[in-house]
XYZ file of C-alpha atoms in Angstrom:
727
model
C 34.737 -25.039 20.731
C 31.629 -24.812 18.563
C 28.399 -24.109 20.359
C 25.515 -26.514 19.718
C 22.956 -25.341 17.180
C 19.920 -23.682 18.775
C 17.089 -21.296 18.046
C 14.800 -19.312 20.353
C 11.196 -18.220 19.987
C 8.837 -15.898 21.880
C 5.047 -16.058 21.689
C 2.068 -14.644 23.550
C 1.861 -17.602 25.927
C 5.273 -19.248 25.679
C 9.020 -18.730 25.316
C 11.506 -21.485 24.627
C 14.836 -22.731 23.343
C 15.010 -25.543 20.789
C 18.035 -27.574 19.702
C 19.142 -27.959 16.113
C 19.820 -30.828 13.713
C 18.974 -33.665 13.783
C 16.395 -33.907 16.552
C 15.242 -30.314 17.118
C 14.436 -31.159 20.714
C 13.033 -28.583 23.132
C 15.431 -27.618 25.903
C 14.071 -29.455 28.953
C 16.280 -27.652 31.446
C 15.000 -24.208 30.496
C 12.337 -22.986 32.916
C 9.489 -21.042 31.370
C 9.056 -17.575 32.937
C 5.925 -16.926 34.969
C 5.058 -13.770 33.011
C 4.840 -12.989 29.313
C 8.225 -11.916 27.988
C 8.429 -8.616 26.146
C 11.574 -9.498 24.182
C 14.758 -11.548 24.327
C 18.333 -11.055 23.147
C 21.421 -13.263 22.663
C 24.947 -12.016 23.158
C 26.839 -11.731 19.824
C 28.917 -14.788 20.741
C 25.847 -16.814 21.814
C 26.929 -17.481 25.414
C 24.155 -15.647 27.227
C 20.413 -15.244 26.724
C 18.520 -12.287 28.261
C 14.731 -12.017 28.736
C 12.863 -8.788 29.471
C 9.965 -9.524 31.839
C 7.441 -7.046 33.270
C 9.152 -7.040 36.682
C 12.828 -7.734 35.878
C 15.456 -8.659 33.302
C 16.747 -12.225 33.600
C 20.019 -13.383 32.052
C 20.536 -17.133 31.420
C 23.434 -19.230 30.309
C 22.401 -20.348 26.821
C 24.091 -23.755 27.190
C 23.026 -25.087 30.608
C 20.080 -22.619 30.987
C 21.115 -21.530 34.475
C 20.342 -17.997 35.675
C 23.464 -15.832 35.634
C 21.952 -12.661 37.087
C 18.569 -11.023 37.536
C 18.356 -7.245 37.194
C 15.622 -5.627 39.337
C 14.445 -3.147 36.710
C 10.745 -3.299 35.718
C 8.957 -2.213 32.542
C 11.927 -2.617 30.206
C 11.055 -2.273 26.533
C 14.497 -2.539 24.876
C 17.682 -4.449 25.730
C 21.062 -4.783 24.020
C 24.394 -6.511 24.704
C 27.878 -5.192 24.026
C 29.957 -7.150 21.429
C 31.647 -9.357 24.034
C 28.626 -9.595 26.322
C 30.256 -7.630 29.139
C 27.542 -4.957 29.375
C 23.783 -4.969 29.004
C 21.821 -1.821 28.148
C 18.144 -1.403 29.074
C 15.633 1.256 28.008
C 12.385 2.172 29.727
C 9.753 4.608 28.623
C 10.550 8.179 29.510
C 8.389 9.687 32.253
C 8.390 13.418 32.861
C 9.756 14.114 36.363
C 7.592 15.734 39.023
C 10.018 18.631 39.566
C 12.453 20.391 37.254
C 15.432 19.572 39.450
C 14.952 15.821 39.037
C 15.984 13.782 35.971
C 14.586 10.525 34.649
C 17.404 8.066 33.913
C 15.597 5.621 31.651
C 18.658 4.343 29.745
C 20.892 2.222 31.968
C 24.063 0.195 31.435
C 24.635 -2.882 33.643
C 27.624 -5.105 34.356
C 26.474 -8.597 33.384
C 28.615 -10.587 35.813
C 27.742 -8.597 38.947
C 24.399 -7.008 38.037
C 25.611 -3.560 39.085
C 24.540 -0.384 37.310
C 27.538 1.144 35.558
C 26.003 4.373 34.166
C 22.599 5.848 33.354
C 21.375 8.398 30.793
C 18.207 10.272 29.864
C 16.942 9.013 26.498
C 13.453 10.137 25.427
C 13.211 8.337 22.087
C 13.626 4.627 21.456
C 15.048 5.286 17.986
C 18.841 4.943 18.107
C 18.714 4.622 21.883
C 21.569 2.148 22.483
C 25.281 2.765 22.741
C 27.465 1.582 19.857
C 30.669 -0.187 20.833
C 33.878 -0.941 19.018
C 34.534 -4.696 18.614
C 37.105 -4.600 21.423
C 34.732 -2.659 23.736
C 37.375 0.001 24.402
C 35.075 2.774 23.162
C 31.314 3.409 23.334
C 29.622 5.992 21.102
C 26.490 7.895 22.129
C 24.635 10.352 19.880
C 22.791 13.282 21.438
C 21.285 16.321 19.678
C 24.061 18.178 17.779
C 26.805 16.218 19.523
C 28.588 12.842 19.576
C 29.967 11.623 22.911
C 32.696 8.987 23.350
C 32.956 6.899 26.552
C 35.568 4.516 27.892
C 33.669 1.459 29.214
C 36.464 0.583 31.616
C 35.963 3.972 33.314
C 32.287 4.885 33.107
C 32.551 7.135 36.118
C 34.808 9.565 34.234
C 32.004 10.438 31.828
C 32.632 11.312 28.189
C 36.319 11.189 27.302
C 35.838 12.857 23.890
C 33.155 14.891 22.085
C 32.422 15.957 18.517
C 30.115 18.883 17.856
C 28.062 18.301 14.684
C 25.009 20.448 13.972
C 22.011 18.383 12.841
C 23.648 14.964 13.209
C 21.032 12.220 12.688
C 23.017 8.956 12.318
C 26.411 7.600 13.383
C 28.074 4.216 12.953
C 31.469 3.092 14.279
C 33.340 0.703 12.034
C 34.633 -2.764 12.910
C 38.239 -3.658 12.287
C 41.584 -2.963 13.883
C 41.509 0.819 13.333
C 37.936 1.923 14.045
C 36.464 4.910 12.271
C 33.204 6.787 12.737
C 30.729 7.600 9.937
C 28.559 10.661 10.635
C 25.471 11.636 8.605
C 23.823 15.075 8.591
C 20.482 15.352 6.798
C 19.572 17.966 4.210
C 18.061 21.070 5.800
C 16.962 24.522 4.586
C 18.583 24.187 1.179
C 21.913 22.973 2.575
C 22.995 19.583 1.172
C 23.317 16.440 3.254
C 26.797 15.253 4.206
C 28.566 12.041 5.199
C 31.920 12.339 6.896
C 34.313 9.676 8.167
C 36.422 10.473 11.244
C 39.099 8.523 13.026
C 37.635 7.421 16.338
C 40.925 8.015 18.126
C 41.267 11.593 16.781
C 37.859 13.210 16.466
C 39.281 16.734 16.557
C 41.211 16.120 13.324
C 39.745 16.753 9.873
C 37.593 13.956 8.453
C 39.412 11.435 6.294
C 36.543 11.280 3.789
C 33.584 13.532 3.072
C 30.759 13.617 0.528
C 27.826 15.986 0.033
C 24.598 15.337 -1.862
C 20.963 16.345 -2.018
C 17.737 14.328 -1.639
C 18.676 12.798 1.710
C 16.459 13.026 4.800
C 17.471 9.702 6.382
C 20.400 7.304 6.055
C 21.244 3.642 6.699
C 24.972 3.046 7.213
C 26.628 -0.361 6.681
C 30.355 -1.020 7.107
C 32.147 -4.014 5.642
C 33.718 -6.487 8.087
C 37.203 -5.027 7.678
C 36.017 -1.457 8.312
C 37.669 -0.150 5.148
C 34.569 0.899 3.208
C 31.054 2.005 4.065
C 27.768 1.990 2.129
C 25.280 4.770 2.845
C 21.658 4.407 1.717
C 19.919 7.784 1.690
C 16.176 8.298 1.368
C 13.625 11.085 1.291
C 10.165 11.139 2.791
C 8.537 12.310 -0.457
C 9.499 11.671 -4.055
C 9.050 15.032 -5.774
C 8.852 13.353 -9.175
C 5.769 11.410 -8.018
C 7.117 8.075 -9.281
C 7.455 6.373 -5.899
C 5.053 6.497 -2.955
C 7.810 5.810 -0.405
C 10.200 8.556 -1.464
C 13.466 8.537 -3.383
C 16.549 6.455 -2.526
C 20.234 6.639 -3.477
C 23.318 4.598 -2.570
C 26.852 5.920 -1.971
C 30.183 4.170 -1.344
C 32.958 5.790 0.707
C 36.393 4.612 1.753
C 37.593 5.218 5.318
C 41.047 6.114 3.970
C 39.560 8.830 1.760
C 40.976 7.464 -1.503
C 37.612 6.559 -3.073
C 34.011 7.699 -2.956
C 31.204 7.614 -5.506
C 27.510 7.227 -6.068
C 26.419 3.695 -6.999
C 24.814 4.134 -10.413
C 21.856 1.823 -10.980
C 20.425 1.165 -14.433
C 16.793 0.460 -13.439
C 14.410 3.133 -12.275
C 12.782 2.673 -8.884
C 13.574 2.353 -5.164
C 16.418 0.415 -3.561
C 14.834 -2.509 -1.707
C 17.881 -4.040 0.027
C 21.680 -4.037 -0.028
C 24.441 -5.807 1.884
C 28.151 -6.575 2.074
C 29.636 -9.970 1.447
C 31.558 -11.367 4.457
C 34.772 -11.132 2.408
C 34.400 -7.276 2.468
C 35.301 -7.062 -1.231
C 31.854 -7.081 -2.859
C 28.269 -6.089 -2.178
C 24.850 -6.757 -3.698
C 21.942 -4.382 -4.368
C 18.288 -5.142 -5.153
C 16.651 -2.167 -6.825
C 14.034 -0.948 -9.293
C 10.298 -1.204 -9.732
C 8.925 -4.731 -9.612
C 10.165 -7.041 -10.945
C 13.326 -5.751 -9.251
C 16.872 -6.258 -10.439
C 19.759 -7.627 -8.346
C 23.404 -6.938 -9.205
C 26.645 -7.980 -7.500
C 29.335 -5.230 -7.457
C 32.991 -5.217 -6.446
C 34.615 -2.659 -4.151
C 35.113 -0.257 -7.079
C 31.427 -0.492 -8.118
C 32.167 -2.657 -11.151
C 29.490 -5.205 -12.037
C 30.429 -8.798 -11.209
C 27.156 -10.545 -11.977
C 23.587 -9.620 -12.908
C 20.996 -11.942 -11.354
C 18.267 -10.668 -13.663
C 14.830 -9.296 -12.842
C 12.530 -11.077 -10.400
C 9.940 -10.031 -7.791
C 12.512 -9.868 -4.961
C 13.108 -7.371 -2.146
C 15.449 -9.194 0.296
C 19.030 -10.432 0.034
C 21.451 -12.048 2.488
C 24.881 -13.704 2.320
C 25.460 -16.656 4.604
C 28.147 -16.017 7.288
C 30.819 -17.822 5.269
C 30.036 -15.923 2.058
C 29.611 -19.127 0.052
C 25.832 -18.893 -0.474
C 23.596 -15.988 -1.370
C 19.817 -15.846 -0.731
C 17.550 -13.649 -2.826
C 13.875 -13.524 -1.762
C 10.605 -11.652 -2.093
C 8.666 -11.152 1.163
C 5.936 -8.828 2.404
C 3.356 -8.408 -0.343
C 5.345 -10.726 -2.639
C 4.945 -14.474 -3.041
C 7.701 -15.567 -0.636
C 10.030 -17.268 -3.139
C 13.660 -17.743 -2.018
C 16.423 -18.311 -4.589
C 19.709 -19.711 -3.232
C 22.835 -19.134 -5.357
C 26.337 -20.572 -5.098
C 28.769 -17.673 -4.994
C 31.565 -19.680 -6.610
C 29.664 -20.722 -9.716
C 26.935 -18.035 -9.528
C 24.427 -20.769 -10.388
C 21.084 -21.206 -8.699
C 21.180 -24.028 -6.170
C 17.464 -24.236 -5.398
C 14.222 -22.330 -5.079
C 12.322 -22.414 -1.789
C 8.633 -21.608 -1.489
C 8.088 -19.903 1.887
C 4.900 -17.802 1.647
C 3.881 -15.319 4.364
C 7.439 -15.074 5.698
C 8.076 -12.184 8.100
C 11.632 -13.094 9.206
C 14.458 -14.860 7.360
C 17.927 -15.606 8.718
C 20.924 -17.814 7.912
C 22.175 -20.219 10.577
C 25.666 -19.523 11.994
C 27.126 -22.514 10.108
C 25.604 -21.212 6.845
C 23.823 -24.465 5.989
C 20.239 -23.717 7.056
C 17.684 -20.961 6.568
C 15.147 -20.071 9.262
C 11.890 -18.516 8.070
C 9.137 -17.415 10.428
C 5.618 -16.036 10.110
C 5.245 -13.535 12.932
C 2.380 -11.699 14.570
C 0.994 -9.043 14.275
C 2.196 -9.013 10.645
C 0.041 -12.116 10.175
C -2.081 -13.640 12.920
C -2.666 -16.993 11.207
C -0.269 -19.838 10.403
C 2.334 -18.459 12.815
C 5.342 -20.706 13.125
C 8.965 -21.496 12.256
C 10.301 -23.453 9.280
C 13.917 -24.512 8.809
C 15.217 -25.277 5.314
C 18.459 -26.837 4.137
C 20.549 -24.732 1.772
C 19.858 -27.231 -1.024
C 16.075 -26.824 -0.671
C 14.506 -29.588 1.505
C 12.347 -28.683 4.495
C 14.011 -29.864 7.699
C 11.762 -28.802 10.570
C 8.362 -27.196 11.258
C 7.371 -25.624 14.553
C 3.892 -24.060 14.599
C 3.374 -21.549 17.433
C 0.243 -19.537 18.106
C 0.797 -15.738 18.130
C 4.523 -15.942 17.492
C 6.292 -12.598 18.024
C 10.023 -13.311 17.707
C 12.336 -16.061 16.435
C 16.083 -16.219 15.736
C 19.143 -18.463 15.646
C 21.621 -18.595 18.476
C 24.670 -16.602 17.270
C 28.097 -18.185 17.041
C 31.536 -17.201 15.846
C 32.113 -17.797 12.151
C 35.424 -19.591 12.731
C 33.726 -22.192 14.932
C 31.668 -23.617 12.029
C 33.185 -26.233 9.672
C 34.187 -24.786 6.272
C 32.378 -25.562 3.026
C 33.949 -28.005 0.609
C 33.978 -27.855 -3.154
C 30.510 -29.399 -3.230
C 27.626 -28.260 -1.095
C 26.763 -30.548 1.840
C 23.906 -33.012 1.424
C 20.694 -32.461 3.330
C 20.194 -34.605 6.446
C 16.989 -36.457 7.202
C 14.106 -34.135 8.174
C 12.681 -34.164 11.680
C 9.495 -35.958 12.659
C 7.616 -32.636 12.671
C 7.712 -32.501 8.860
C 5.998 -35.872 8.480
C 3.526 -35.035 11.245
C 2.671 -31.729 9.565
C 2.078 -33.412 6.221
C -0.034 -36.131 7.837
C -2.141 -33.566 9.702
C -3.044 -31.788 6.461
C -6.556 -32.702 5.241
C -6.340 -35.051 2.258
C -8.910 -35.021 -0.495
C -10.829 -38.187 -1.253
C -10.284 -39.661 -4.706
C -13.251 -39.835 -7.080
C -13.091 -43.646 -7.191
C -13.609 -43.856 -3.458
C -16.521 -41.433 -3.420
C -19.617 -43.019 -2.025
C -22.073 -40.331 -3.012
C -22.539 -37.990 -5.942
C -22.249 -35.000 -3.576
C -18.789 -36.069 -2.371
C -17.652 -36.512 -5.953
C -18.884 -33.046 -6.914
C -17.199 -31.433 -3.908
C -13.930 -33.176 -4.715
C -13.942 -32.059 -8.315
C -14.681 -28.437 -7.388
C -12.014 -28.369 -4.683
C -9.343 -30.012 -6.847
C -9.371 -27.281 -9.459
C -6.051 -25.427 -9.351
C -6.302 -21.870 -8.147
C -4.999 -19.292 -10.573
C -5.401 -15.757 -11.757
C -8.906 -14.752 -12.770
C -9.518 -14.581 -16.499
C -12.657 -13.157 -18.081
C -14.819 -15.604 -20.032
C -13.757 -14.146 -23.369
C -10.065 -14.822 -22.645
C -10.379 -18.362 -21.291
C -8.971 -21.218 -23.268
C -6.302 -19.094 -24.947
C -2.711 -18.262 -24.067
C -1.940 -15.089 -22.162
C -0.651 -12.301 -24.441
C 2.954 -11.401 -23.743
C 1.993 -7.792 -23.065
C 0.311 -8.903 -19.807
C 3.261 -10.995 -18.555
C 6.105 -9.782 -16.372
C 9.533 -9.581 -17.905
C 10.730 -12.556 -15.810
C 7.810 -14.635 -17.128
C 8.621 -14.130 -20.802
C 6.686 -10.916 -21.293
C 7.644 -8.040 -23.512
C 9.885 -5.392 -21.936
C 8.406 -2.029 -21.136
C 8.496 0.295 -24.130
C 7.085 3.785 -24.522
C 6.114 4.591 -28.103
C 5.226 8.156 -29.119
C 1.613 8.708 -30.064
C 0.283 11.060 -32.692
C -0.084 13.931 -30.272
C 3.524 13.626 -29.095
C 2.850 11.835 -25.805
C 4.129 8.376 -24.966
C 1.661 5.550 -24.612
C 2.417 2.188 -23.011
C 0.528 -0.603 -24.742
C 0.216 -2.469 -21.457
C -1.803 0.392 -20.049
C -4.279 0.341 -22.938
C -5.360 -3.221 -22.370
C -6.461 -5.806 -24.904
C -9.118 -5.384 -27.519
C -12.307 -7.401 -27.627
C -10.656 -9.834 -30.009
C -8.043 -10.794 -27.390
C -5.064 -9.202 -29.135
C -3.131 -6.443 -27.348
C -3.615 -4.004 -30.228
C -6.925 -2.554 -31.385
C -8.633 -4.820 -33.909
C -9.341 -3.600 -37.434
C -11.482 -4.989 -40.213
C -9.937 -3.609 -43.421
C -10.551 -0.036 -42.368
C -14.251 -0.595 -41.712
C -15.765 0.236 -38.344
C -15.920 -2.508 -35.759
C -19.122 -4.527 -35.600
C -21.798 -2.879 -33.477
C -20.618 0.670 -34.170
C -21.661 3.154 -36.780
C -19.182 5.347 -38.631
C -18.151 8.280 -36.489
C -20.533 7.205 -33.713
C -19.436 7.681 -30.132
C -21.222 5.558 -27.571
C -23.254 2.409 -28.008
C -26.251 1.992 -30.299
C -29.628 1.610 -28.627
C -31.163 -1.720 -29.683
C -34.179 -1.266 -31.935
C -33.402 2.348 -32.786
C -32.546 3.421 -36.338
C -28.898 4.404 -36.865
C -27.966 7.990 -37.785
C -28.634 8.820 -41.397
C -31.300 6.158 -41.755
C -33.933 6.948 -44.364
C -37.222 5.054 -44.534
C -37.753 3.029 -47.688
C -40.291 4.217 -50.133
C -43.633 2.582 -49.490
C -45.482 1.428 -52.541
C -49.005 2.741 -52.516
C -51.476 -0.104 -52.387
C -54.996 0.198 -53.490
C -57.422 -0.558 -50.660
C -60.156 -2.999 -51.237
C -63.526 -1.754 -52.396
C -65.106 -3.029 -49.207
C -62.974 -0.718 -47.041
C -63.613 2.227 -49.327
C -67.335 1.805 -49.003
C -67.054 1.466 -45.221
C -65.090 4.697 -44.922
C -67.484 6.715 -47.140
C -69.884 9.098 -45.340
C -68.568 8.553 -41.771
C -68.347 11.543 -39.347
C -68.347 14.126 -42.079
C -65.424 12.624 -43.966
C -65.067 12.989 -47.626
C -66.919 10.292 -49.430
C -66.215 8.723 -52.688
C -62.959 8.195 -54.533
C -61.567 11.656 -53.680
C -61.878 11.059 -49.894
C -60.296 7.631 -50.061
C -57.387 8.946 -52.084
C -56.617 11.744 -49.541
C -56.782 9.354 -46.592
C -54.380 6.949 -48.274
C -51.810 9.692 -48.862
C -52.086 10.913 -45.252
C -51.592 7.390 -43.892
C -48.585 6.740 -46.105
C -46.936 10.023 -45.087
C -47.517 9.365 -41.369
C -46.172 5.805 -41.552
C -42.968 6.881 -43.305
C -42.166 9.711 -40.848
C -43.099 7.949 -37.609
C -40.094 6.416 -35.811
C -39.960 2.767 -34.902
C -42.030 1.862 -31.855
C -44.476 4.772 -32.253
C -48.070 3.814 -32.929
C -49.807 5.174 -36.023
C -52.587 6.639 -33.893
C -50.134 8.566 -31.692
C -48.176 9.810 -34.689
C -51.353 11.152 -36.287
C -52.281 12.989 -33.104
C -55.087 10.654 -32.174
C -55.987 9.466 -28.697
C -56.111 11.132 -25.308
C -52.569 12.276 -24.389
C -53.357 12.615 -20.688
C -54.646 9.068 -20.371
C -52.135 7.510 -22.769
C -49.049 6.576 -20.641
C -46.948 5.422 -23.602
C -45.756 8.830 -24.810
C -43.860 8.396 -28.082
C -40.104 8.969 -27.644
C -37.699 9.900 -30.414
C -34.138 8.648 -29.717
C -31.312 11.031 -30.510
C -28.179 8.975 -31.191
C -25.806 11.926 -31.314
C -25.717 12.460 -27.575
C -28.916 14.474 -26.988
C -31.459 13.353 -24.449
C -34.538 11.442 -25.588
C -37.402 13.848 -26.115
C -41.104 13.338 -26.794
C -42.181 13.723 -30.372
C -44.106 16.882 -29.496
C -40.888 18.545 -28.321
C -39.037 18.000 -31.600
C -38.896 20.592 -34.333
C -40.385 20.322 -37.747
C -37.000 19.381 -39.200
C -36.489 16.523 -36.716
C -33.993 18.379 -34.463
C -34.630 18.476 -30.726
C -36.944 21.320 -29.907
C -37.150 23.361 -26.719
C -40.066 22.390 -24.467
C -42.186 25.195 -23.056
C -40.765 26.409 -19.762
C -43.269 26.823 -16.925
C -43.298 30.275 -15.370
C -42.514 32.324 -18.464
C -44.658 35.300 -19.390
C -46.163 33.464 -22.330
C -49.267 31.491 -21.446
C -49.784 32.891 -17.906
C -52.880 34.741 -16.706
C -52.459 37.904 -14.559
C -52.963 36.009 -11.291
C -50.178 33.562 -12.077
C -47.867 36.440 -12.990
C -48.494 38.048 -9.606
C -47.745 34.774 -7.817
C -44.448 34.543 -9.661
C -43.491 38.112 -8.746
C -44.507 37.550 -5.120
C -42.318 34.479 -4.896
C -39.360 36.456 -6.235
C -39.861 39.152 -3.592
C -40.482 37.021 -0.512
C -38.895 33.629 -0.997
C -35.200 32.846 -1.225
C -35.637 30.526 -4.139
C -37.015 27.550 -2.195
C -40.710 28.273 -2.775
C -42.042 26.410 -5.757
C -44.597 27.851 -8.116
C -48.021 26.465 -7.465
C -50.672 26.380 -10.116
C -53.495 25.097 -7.919
C -55.445 28.099 -6.518
C -56.566 26.057 -3.502
C -53.001 26.045 -2.094
C -52.512 29.803 -2.498
C -53.689 30.691 1.009
C -51.223 28.273 2.637
C -48.317 29.600 0.572
C -49.066 33.234 1.420
C -49.332 32.499 5.140
C -45.992 30.665 5.104
C -44.338 33.607 3.410
C -45.666 36.012 6.032
C -44.521 33.602 8.757
C -40.983 33.711 7.334
C -40.995 37.503 7.672
C -42.185 37.186 11.296
C -39.277 34.861 12.052
C -36.844 37.404 10.668
C -38.382 40.034 12.961
C -37.846 37.784 15.982
C -34.171 37.428 15.083
C -33.867 41.217 14.900
C -35.362 41.525 18.398
C -32.824 38.998 19.750
C -29.989 41.058 18.356
C -28.896 38.603 15.683
C -26.846 39.967 12.848
C -28.967 40.226 9.719
C -27.965 40.390 6.096
C -28.974 43.218 3.807
C -31.307 40.994 1.793
C -33.109 39.891 4.968
C -33.632 43.475 6.104
C -34.951 44.362 2.671
C -37.533 41.575 2.951
C -38.744 42.925 6.293
C -39.094 46.436 4.873
C -41.290 45.135 2.063
C -43.840 43.465 4.382
C -46.470 46.194 3.936
C -46.296 46.020 0.163
C -46.552 42.234 0.282
C -49.646 42.333 2.484
C -51.239 44.863 0.155
C -50.587 42.697 -2.868
C -51.835 39.610 -1.009
C -55.078 41.327 -0.087
C -55.629 42.323 -3.685
C -54.932 38.806 -4.940
C -57.166 37.225 -2.298
C -60.007 39.487 -3.415
C -59.325 38.660 -7.028
C -59.308 34.935 -6.314
C -62.379 35.249 -4.076
C -60.653 33.369 -1.266
C -62.224 34.124 2.098
C -59.827 35.720 4.526
């Protein structure tokens, strides 16, 4: 008998069960717990529903919502059912016992029907804490450091019935199927390669039926097919030594439990493996791999390619329980697009837009997809959306601070089979129409009553898109900036002149909008001089500029007469002629922006704030005209403190500073501050003496300064007398 469709959800302030199509009605008979639930779990067959509360674990019947049993175990953080729902495992945080003789049993196994404790273990870590059962529940596998223990659930009191000693074991996985096997992974350590071995669960002491060794494997994810005949092992490293991937390096291997086949799955696109999974028919599997946009390929059981789904920004894949449909999606930091394919025709059925999705799961009948936005991954727009496999939205359930959501499991055989054509979508629930009606609608421009409303509408109605700089607006996007799935050019590395490879997409477009650098018949681009590095300063002459020859103009007779006999100048025609030549020479050599008076040396330099600056376009700093050489090259300005240009007193001050100070005393040229400087220097020596009295460890340079105190005082006295500064 098929169980009715149902999904469960857990939030900060609520926990509930909701029915499926067509009404999606909340289960009225289910009583909300008084406390906030930490987690919930269905049995694999969907009969029972367990809730972990702060003070107990409560198990309900998932159909009539009655309480089956309540386990008096507080502070449970993890729970798990056995395949048939006979046993329930609970895990509490490990607490160090008060005495060494006591043991903390924080991992317990309970009988569901009676509520009795069957067995208890000490389990410090929550990673891989639960027992792993065979489908028939005749064996339970427990991994401990360097050992694998096998229990018989029908006789827990007998302890472990079989053991396998494996040094460094880090992952195990029993297979489903009629003849269960056990896959064991040992990580790479101290130069020794990692290994995966497959043992028969009924004969662990025998040699493994299949074994494979490889490097670059610190962790492993093991997935068996439904028949238990083949196993996929995804290995990963913490660090990618090549530096190409931040999250380490990944590889995929396929092994057969019979030992007749094993290989590495060769992938033709560089990058990490995002997701992989078996088809329910156990004869094929899919892999999503490579740098974004990732590639998805469907392989058969001999790693031969069946179909290539192309490149798209996707990192999640899932077959529906019947194997008829295949979902390929991009979640996390991707846009949340879901592509649904028909496995028979390998054609795309629909594309679903589900942004901000944190959880995605097929319904047991394979006709619906549940997507949920969970907290704390995202704390806004938390809720559940249910989609039909052909694309329409069926139901919306918004829940504040939603932590967990999932379908009620059911046996695959209980669902009706798919026909040749996919089923039509039923009518959506009332929540879809209510959600659309609750969305704020924009007012049309015709109905705007004020200019302000019209302006706000027009600004809000603009479609949001990628930012484009003003120079690139109004033109089509170059193919070099598009992804491969959007019609862009494929990645190509072309060798450059120096032998290195250069990707054109990394260089960016030129100012003209084309992906390649623009050229104008071999001439330099506008705004740049030949061979010039850096931008040109506006108003400055370019390198190599020569002033045009200035035609000598005859001054008027009135000006000649005015200039004759003034301040001892030459009078007459000879004086006028010399002044004209001097003016012409000064005007031709003075750079742009420099006044004629300043170029001729006129004016008071101390009061004139506009010091003429000559711009050096070849990378040198701008220097005053006075600091340039006679040939126009940058000259060296006079350095203060050199021996040239100093009187004897200033030389003594410089020498005194070298002896006493540690390089922090500046040279002072004002004689009025000399007394203060000398007193500070003597005070520094007194402080060093105090440190010596306290027993502090002194450096050799500090001791040398103390020894030279007498000489310094003698020199200071002589300088004070020379400067006539009263002591």
